[in-house]
CSV table of C-alpha atoms in Angstrom, one decimal:
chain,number,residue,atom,x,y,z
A,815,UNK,CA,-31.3,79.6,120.6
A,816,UNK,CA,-28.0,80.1,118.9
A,817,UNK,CA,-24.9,77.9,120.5
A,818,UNK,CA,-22.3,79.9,121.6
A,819,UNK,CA,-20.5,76.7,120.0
A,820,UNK,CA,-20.7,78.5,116.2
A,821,UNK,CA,-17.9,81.2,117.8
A,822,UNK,CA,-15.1,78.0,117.8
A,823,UNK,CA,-12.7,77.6,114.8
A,824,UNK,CA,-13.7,76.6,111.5
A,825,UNK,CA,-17.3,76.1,112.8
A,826,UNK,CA,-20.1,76.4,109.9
A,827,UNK,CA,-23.7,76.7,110.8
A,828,UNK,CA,-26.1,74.2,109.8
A,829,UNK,CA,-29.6,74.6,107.4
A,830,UNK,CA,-33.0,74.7,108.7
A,831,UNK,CA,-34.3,73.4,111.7
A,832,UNK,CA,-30.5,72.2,112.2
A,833,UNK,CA,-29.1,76.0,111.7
A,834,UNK,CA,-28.4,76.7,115.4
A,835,UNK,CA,-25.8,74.8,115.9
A,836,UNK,CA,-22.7,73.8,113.8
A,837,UNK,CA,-22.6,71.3,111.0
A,838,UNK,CA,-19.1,71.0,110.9
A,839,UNK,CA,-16.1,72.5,112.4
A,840,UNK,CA,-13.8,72.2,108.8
A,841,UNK,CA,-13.7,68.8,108.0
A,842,UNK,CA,-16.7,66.3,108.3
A,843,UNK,CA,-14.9,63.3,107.5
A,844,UNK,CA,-12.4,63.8,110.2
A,845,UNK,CA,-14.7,64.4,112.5
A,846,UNK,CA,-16.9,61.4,111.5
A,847,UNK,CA,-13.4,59.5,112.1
A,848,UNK,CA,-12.7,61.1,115.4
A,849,UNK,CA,-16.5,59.7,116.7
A,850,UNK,CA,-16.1,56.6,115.5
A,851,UNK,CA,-13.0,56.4,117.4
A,852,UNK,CA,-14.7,57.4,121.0
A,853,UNK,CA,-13.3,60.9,120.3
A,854,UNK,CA,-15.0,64.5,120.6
A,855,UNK,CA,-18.4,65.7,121.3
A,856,UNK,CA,-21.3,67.2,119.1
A,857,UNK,CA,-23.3,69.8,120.2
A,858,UNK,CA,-27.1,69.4,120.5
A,859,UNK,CA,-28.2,72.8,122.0
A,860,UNK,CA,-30.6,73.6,119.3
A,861,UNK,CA,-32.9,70.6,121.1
A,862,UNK,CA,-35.6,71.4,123.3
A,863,UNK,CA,-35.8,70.2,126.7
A,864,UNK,CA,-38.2,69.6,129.2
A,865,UNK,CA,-38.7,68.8,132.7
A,866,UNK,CA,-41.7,66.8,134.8
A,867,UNK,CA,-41.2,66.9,138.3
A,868,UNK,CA,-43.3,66.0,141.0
A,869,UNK,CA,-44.0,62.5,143.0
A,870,UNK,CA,-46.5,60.9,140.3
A,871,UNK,CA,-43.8,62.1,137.4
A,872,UNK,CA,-43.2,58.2,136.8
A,873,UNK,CA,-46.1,56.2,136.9
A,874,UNK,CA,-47.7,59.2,134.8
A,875,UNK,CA,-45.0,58.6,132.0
A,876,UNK,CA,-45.5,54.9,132.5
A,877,UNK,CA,-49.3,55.2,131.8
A,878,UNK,CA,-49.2,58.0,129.0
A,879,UNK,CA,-46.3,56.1,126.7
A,880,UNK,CA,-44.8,53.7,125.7
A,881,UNK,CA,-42.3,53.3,127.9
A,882,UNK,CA,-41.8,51.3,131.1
A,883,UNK,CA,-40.9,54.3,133.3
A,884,UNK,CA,-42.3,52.6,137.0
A,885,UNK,CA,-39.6,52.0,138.8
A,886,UNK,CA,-37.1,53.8,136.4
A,887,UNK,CA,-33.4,54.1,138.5
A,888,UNK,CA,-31.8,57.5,139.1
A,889,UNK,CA,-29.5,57.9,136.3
A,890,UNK,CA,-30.7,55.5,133.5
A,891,UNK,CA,-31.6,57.0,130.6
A,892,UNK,CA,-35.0,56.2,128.2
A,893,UNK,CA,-36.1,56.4,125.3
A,894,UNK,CA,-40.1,56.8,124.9
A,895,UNK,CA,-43.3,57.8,122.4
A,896,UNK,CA,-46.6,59.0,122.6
A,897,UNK,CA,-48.8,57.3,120.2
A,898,UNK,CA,-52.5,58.1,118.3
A,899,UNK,CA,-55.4,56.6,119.3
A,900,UNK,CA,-53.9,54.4,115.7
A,901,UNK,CA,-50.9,53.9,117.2
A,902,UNK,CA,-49.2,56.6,114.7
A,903,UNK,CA,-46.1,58.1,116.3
A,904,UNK,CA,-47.0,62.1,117.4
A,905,UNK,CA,-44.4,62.6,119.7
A,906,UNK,CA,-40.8,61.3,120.7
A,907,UNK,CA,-38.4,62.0,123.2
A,908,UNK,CA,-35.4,60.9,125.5
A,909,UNK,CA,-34.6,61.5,128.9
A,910,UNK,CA,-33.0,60.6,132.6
A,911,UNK,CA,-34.7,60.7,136.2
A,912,UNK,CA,-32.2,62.0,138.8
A,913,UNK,CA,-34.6,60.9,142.1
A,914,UNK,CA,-36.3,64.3,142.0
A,915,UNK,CA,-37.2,65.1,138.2
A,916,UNK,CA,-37.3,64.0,134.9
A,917,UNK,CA,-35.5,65.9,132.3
A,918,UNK,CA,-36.2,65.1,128.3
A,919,UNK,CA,-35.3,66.3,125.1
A,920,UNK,CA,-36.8,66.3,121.6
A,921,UNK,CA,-36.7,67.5,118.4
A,922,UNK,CA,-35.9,71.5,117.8
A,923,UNK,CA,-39.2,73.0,117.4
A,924,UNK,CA,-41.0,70.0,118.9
A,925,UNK,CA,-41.1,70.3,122.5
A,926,UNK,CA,-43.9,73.1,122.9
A,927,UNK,CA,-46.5,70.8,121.0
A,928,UNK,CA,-45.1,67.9,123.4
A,929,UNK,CA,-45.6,69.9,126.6
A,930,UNK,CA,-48.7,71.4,125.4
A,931,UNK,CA,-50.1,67.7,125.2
A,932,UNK,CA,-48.8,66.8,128.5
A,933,UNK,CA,-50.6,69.6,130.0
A,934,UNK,CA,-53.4,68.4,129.0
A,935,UNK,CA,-53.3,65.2,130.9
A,936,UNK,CA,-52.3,66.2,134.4
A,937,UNK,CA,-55.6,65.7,135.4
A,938,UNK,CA,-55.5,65.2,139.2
A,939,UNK,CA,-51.7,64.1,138.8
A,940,UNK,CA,-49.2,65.5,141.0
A,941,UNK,CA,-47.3,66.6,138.2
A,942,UNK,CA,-45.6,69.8,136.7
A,943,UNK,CA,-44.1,69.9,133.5
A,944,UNK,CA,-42.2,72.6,131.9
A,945,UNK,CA,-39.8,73.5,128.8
A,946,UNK,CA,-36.4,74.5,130.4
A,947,UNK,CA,-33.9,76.8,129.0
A,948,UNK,CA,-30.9,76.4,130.8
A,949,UNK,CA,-29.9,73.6,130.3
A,950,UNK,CA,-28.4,72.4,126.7
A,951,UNK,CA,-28.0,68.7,125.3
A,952,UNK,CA,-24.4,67.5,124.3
A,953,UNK,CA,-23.5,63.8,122.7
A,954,UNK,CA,-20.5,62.0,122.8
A,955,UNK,CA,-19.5,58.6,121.5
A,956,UNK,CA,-19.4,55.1,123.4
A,957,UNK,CA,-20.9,51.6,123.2
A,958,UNK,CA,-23.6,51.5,120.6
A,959,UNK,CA,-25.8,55.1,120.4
A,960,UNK,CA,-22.7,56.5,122.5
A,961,UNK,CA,-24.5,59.2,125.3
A,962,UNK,CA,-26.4,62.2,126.2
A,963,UNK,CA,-25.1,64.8,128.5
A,964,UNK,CA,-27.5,67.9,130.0
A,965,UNK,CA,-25.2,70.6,130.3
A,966,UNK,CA,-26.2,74.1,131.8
A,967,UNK,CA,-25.9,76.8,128.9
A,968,UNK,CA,-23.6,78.6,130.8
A,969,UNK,CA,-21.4,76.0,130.8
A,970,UNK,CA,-21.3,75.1,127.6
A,971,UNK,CA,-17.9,77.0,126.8
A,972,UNK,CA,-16.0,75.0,129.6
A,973,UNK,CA,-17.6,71.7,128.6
A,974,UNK,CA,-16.3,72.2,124.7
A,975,UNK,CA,-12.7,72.8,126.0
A,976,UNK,CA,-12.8,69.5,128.5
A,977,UNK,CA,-14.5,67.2,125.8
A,978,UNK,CA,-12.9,68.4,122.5
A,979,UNK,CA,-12.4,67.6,119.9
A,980,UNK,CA,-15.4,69.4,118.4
A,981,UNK,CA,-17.6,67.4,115.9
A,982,UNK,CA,-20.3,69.0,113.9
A,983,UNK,CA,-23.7,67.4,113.1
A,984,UNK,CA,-23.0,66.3,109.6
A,985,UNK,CA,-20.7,63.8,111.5
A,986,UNK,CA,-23.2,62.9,114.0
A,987,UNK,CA,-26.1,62.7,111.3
A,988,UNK,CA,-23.8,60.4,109.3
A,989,UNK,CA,-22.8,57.7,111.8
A,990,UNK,CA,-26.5,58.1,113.2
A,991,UNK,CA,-28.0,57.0,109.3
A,992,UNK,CA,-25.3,54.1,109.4
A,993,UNK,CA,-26.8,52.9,112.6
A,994,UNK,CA,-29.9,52.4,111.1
A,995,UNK,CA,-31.8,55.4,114.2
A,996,UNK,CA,-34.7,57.0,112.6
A,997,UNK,CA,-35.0,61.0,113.6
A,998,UNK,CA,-38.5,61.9,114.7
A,999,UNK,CA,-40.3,64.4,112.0
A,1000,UNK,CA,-37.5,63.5,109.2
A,1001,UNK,CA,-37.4,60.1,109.1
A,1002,UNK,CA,-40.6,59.7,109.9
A,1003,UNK,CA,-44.5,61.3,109.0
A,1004,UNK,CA,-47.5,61.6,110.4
A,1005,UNK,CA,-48.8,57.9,109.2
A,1006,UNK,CA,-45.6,56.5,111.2
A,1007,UNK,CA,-46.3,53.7,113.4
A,1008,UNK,CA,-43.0,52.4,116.0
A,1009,UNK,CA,-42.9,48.5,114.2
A,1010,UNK,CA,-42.2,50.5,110.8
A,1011,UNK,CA,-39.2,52.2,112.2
A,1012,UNK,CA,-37.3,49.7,114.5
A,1013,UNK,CA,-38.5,51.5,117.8
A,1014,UNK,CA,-39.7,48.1,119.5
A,1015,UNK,CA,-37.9,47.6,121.9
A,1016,UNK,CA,-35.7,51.0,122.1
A,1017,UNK,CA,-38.8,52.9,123.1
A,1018,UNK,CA,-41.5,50.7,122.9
A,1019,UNK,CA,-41.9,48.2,125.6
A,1020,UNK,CA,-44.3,45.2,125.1
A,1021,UNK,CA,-44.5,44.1,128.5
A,1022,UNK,CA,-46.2,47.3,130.2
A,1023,UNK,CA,-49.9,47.8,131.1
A,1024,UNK,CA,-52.2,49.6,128.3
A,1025,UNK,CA,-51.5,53.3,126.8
A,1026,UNK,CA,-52.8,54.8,124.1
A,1027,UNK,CA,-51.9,53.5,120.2
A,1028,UNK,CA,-51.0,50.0,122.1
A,1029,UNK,CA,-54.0,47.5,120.0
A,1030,UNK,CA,-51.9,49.0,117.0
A,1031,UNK,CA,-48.5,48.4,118.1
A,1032,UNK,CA,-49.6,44.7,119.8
A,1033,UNK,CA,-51.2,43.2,117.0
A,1034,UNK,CA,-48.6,44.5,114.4
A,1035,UNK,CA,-45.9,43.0,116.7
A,1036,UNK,CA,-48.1,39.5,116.7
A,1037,UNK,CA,-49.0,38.9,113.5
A,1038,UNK,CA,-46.0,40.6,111.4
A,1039,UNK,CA,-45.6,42.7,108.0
A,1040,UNK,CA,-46.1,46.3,109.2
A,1041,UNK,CA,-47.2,48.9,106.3
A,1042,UNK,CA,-44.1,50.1,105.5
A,1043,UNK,CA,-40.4,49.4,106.6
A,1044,UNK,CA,-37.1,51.1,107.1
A,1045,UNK,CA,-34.3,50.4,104.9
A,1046,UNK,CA,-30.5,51.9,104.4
A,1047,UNK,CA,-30.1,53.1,101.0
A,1048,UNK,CA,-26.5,53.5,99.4
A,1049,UNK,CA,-26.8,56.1,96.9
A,1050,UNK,CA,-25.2,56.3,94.0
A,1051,UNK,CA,-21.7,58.5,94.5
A,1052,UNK,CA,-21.4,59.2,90.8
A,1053,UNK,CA,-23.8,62.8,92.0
A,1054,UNK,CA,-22.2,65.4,94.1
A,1055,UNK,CA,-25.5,65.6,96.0
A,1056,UNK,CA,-27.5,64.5,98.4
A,1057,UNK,CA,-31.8,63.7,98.1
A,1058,UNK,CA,-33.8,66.4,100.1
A,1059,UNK,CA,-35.9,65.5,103.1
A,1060,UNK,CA,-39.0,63.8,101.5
A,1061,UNK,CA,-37.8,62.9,98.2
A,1062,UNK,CA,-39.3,59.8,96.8
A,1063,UNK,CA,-38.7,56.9,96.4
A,1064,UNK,CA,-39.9,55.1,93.3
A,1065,UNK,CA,-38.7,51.1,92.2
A,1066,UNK,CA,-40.2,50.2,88.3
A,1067,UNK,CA,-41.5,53.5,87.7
A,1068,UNK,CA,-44.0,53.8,91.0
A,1069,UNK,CA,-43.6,55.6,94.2
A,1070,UNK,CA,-42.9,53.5,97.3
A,1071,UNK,CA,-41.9,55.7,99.7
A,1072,UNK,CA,-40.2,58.6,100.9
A,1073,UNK,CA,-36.1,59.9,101.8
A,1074,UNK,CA,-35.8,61.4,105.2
A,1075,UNK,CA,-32.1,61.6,106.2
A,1076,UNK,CA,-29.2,61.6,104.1
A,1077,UNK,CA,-25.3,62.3,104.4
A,1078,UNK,CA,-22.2,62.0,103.3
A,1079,UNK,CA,-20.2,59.1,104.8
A,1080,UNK,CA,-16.3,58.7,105.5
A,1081,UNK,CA,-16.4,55.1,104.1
A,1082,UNK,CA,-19.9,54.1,102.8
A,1083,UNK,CA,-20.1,57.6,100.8
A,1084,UNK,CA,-24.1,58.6,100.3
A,1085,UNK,CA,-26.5,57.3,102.6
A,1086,UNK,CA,-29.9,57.7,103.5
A,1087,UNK,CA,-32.6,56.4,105.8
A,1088,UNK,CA,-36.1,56.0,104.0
A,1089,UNK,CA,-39.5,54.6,104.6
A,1090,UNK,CA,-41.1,52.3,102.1
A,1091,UNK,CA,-43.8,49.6,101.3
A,1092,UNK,CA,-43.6,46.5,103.0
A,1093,UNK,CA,-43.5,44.4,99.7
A,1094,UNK,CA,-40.6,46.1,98.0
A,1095,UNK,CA,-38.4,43.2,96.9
A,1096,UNK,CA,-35.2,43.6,99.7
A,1097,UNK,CA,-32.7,43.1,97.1
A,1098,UNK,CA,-34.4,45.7,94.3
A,1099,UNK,CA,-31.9,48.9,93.3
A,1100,UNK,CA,-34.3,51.8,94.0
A,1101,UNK,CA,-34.2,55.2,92.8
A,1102,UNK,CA,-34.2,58.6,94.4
A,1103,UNK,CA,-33.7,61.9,93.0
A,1104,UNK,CA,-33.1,59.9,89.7
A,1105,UNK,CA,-30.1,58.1,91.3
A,1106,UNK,CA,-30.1,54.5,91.8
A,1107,UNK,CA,-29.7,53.4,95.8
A,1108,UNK,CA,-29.2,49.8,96.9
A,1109,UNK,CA,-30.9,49.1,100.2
A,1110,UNK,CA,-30.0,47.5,102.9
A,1111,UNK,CA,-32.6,46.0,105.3
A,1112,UNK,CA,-33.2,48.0,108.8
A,1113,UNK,CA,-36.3,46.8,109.9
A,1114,UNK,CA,-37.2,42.9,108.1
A,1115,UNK,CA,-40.6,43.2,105.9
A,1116,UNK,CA,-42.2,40.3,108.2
A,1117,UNK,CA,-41.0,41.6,111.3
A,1118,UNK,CA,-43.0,40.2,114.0
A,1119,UNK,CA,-43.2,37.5,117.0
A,1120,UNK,CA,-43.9,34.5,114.1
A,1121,UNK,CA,-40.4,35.3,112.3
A,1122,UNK,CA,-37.2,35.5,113.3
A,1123,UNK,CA,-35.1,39.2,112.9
A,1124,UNK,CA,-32.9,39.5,109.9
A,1125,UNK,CA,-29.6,39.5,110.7
């Protein structure tokens, strides 16, 4: 669904799955600037959202995911997963309870396979769920991840005018890489597991009754040095380009891993997010797209309850 945000000055459309909405509105470095001040808004329309209502809506959650959703307040909003049998990651989402529903959002494209799944385990549950299309997701800036805001589409004309200035996603994208927040589908694949990616703890929580992928998660979490880890690269700014989605990564000639998102940032210039062995030295220049990338750490190679996090 097209915003009606692309008809605002200046505003260029993004690529793929992104192309609905606007990457930038003229100037991506100002508007990186302007977020990072606790200015503007970006729009997130392009997102699908969904909506479980009924009295069971939370202890269902609670028992499918990963999340701790019993006794969830009105309001507070949640991040949580749905995991493999293997505890790989096959869905991810983010959402708020308002006393009488439950309204998510996930990846453009994603939320069909999500609901689909969900349907699938009603079961007895006094549940409906359903993928909405009034409604639109907008972000704006604050303390740490900043927020969400559900706006209905036909609103999304006045909201733009009361919470400008408008930010594109290159801006968003880039302050989200710095952060070290992996985006479901880019950042991660279909081998992902939640330790790999730093999502213990912002949608993974440890002290919840069983769900499905949990031996995976648990004993990873106990005894340390999951598969793979994420890492910050800082690319080398010499190129006048960016790594595509899925590029490798190689260190002394062999692959190690993969590129999943990249931008261009107002003061670290390149970046990326990628996934990659474990045992990759933390301190070893990388290469991607035949440009060298120093890495810093995201998630530490021995994360787990026997070490203590990097800081």
């Amino acid at each position: 669904m097209v915003s009606p945000l692309l008809a605002l000055p200046g505003a260029v459309a993004g690529d793929g799955i992104d192309a609905p909405v606007a990457a930038h509105y003229g100037s991506f470095n100002t508007e990186q600037r302007s977020l990072a001040s606790g200015d503007g808004f970006v729009d997130l329309s392009h997102r699908d959202v969904l909506r479980i209502t009924g009295p069971d809506r939370l202890s269902w959650l609670h028992n499918l995911t990963t999340q701790f959703f019993e006794g969830l307040a009105p309001g507070t909003w949640t991040q949580a997963l749905v995991l493999s049998p293997q505890g790989h990651v096959e869905h991810a989402f983010a959402g708020v309870d308002d006393g009488e529903s439950f309204t998510a959002h996930t990846e453009p494209g994603a939320g069909e396979a999500l609901v689909a799944w969900l349907e699938r385990m009603k079961f007895m549950t006094r549940v409906e769920v359903a993928l909405v299309d009034d409604l639109a997701v907008m972000w704006r800036p604050g303390d740490g991840a900043g927020r969400y805001d559900l706006v209905p589409r036909d609103r999304l004309e006045a909201y733009a005018a009361a919470a400008g200035p408008a930010c594109g996603l290159w801006a968003f994208e880039a302050l989200r890489i710095e952060r070290g927040e992996p985006r479901f589908g880019i950042d991660t694949d279909h081998r992902t597991i939640p330790n790999e990616v730093g999502w213990i703890g912002p949608a993974v929580h440890l002290d919840k009754g069983c769900y499905r992928g949990q031996e995976t998660v648990a004993r990873v979490h106990t005894l340390g040095r999951p598969p793979r880890r994420l890492v910050l690269l800082h690319l080398d700014g010499s190129e006048n380009r960016l790594p595509p989605a899925g590029s490798p990564v190689s260190h002394e000639g062999r692959d190690i891993g993969f590129v999943g998102s990249s931008a261009r940032h107002h003061e670290l210039g390149p970046i990326a997010l990628a996934l990659v062995k474990r045992n990759v030295p933390v301190d070893a220049t990388l290469v991607v797209d035949e440009m060298p990338a120093a890495q810093d750490v995201v998630v530490d190679p021995e994360v787990g309850l026997h070490v203590r996090p990097l800081r």
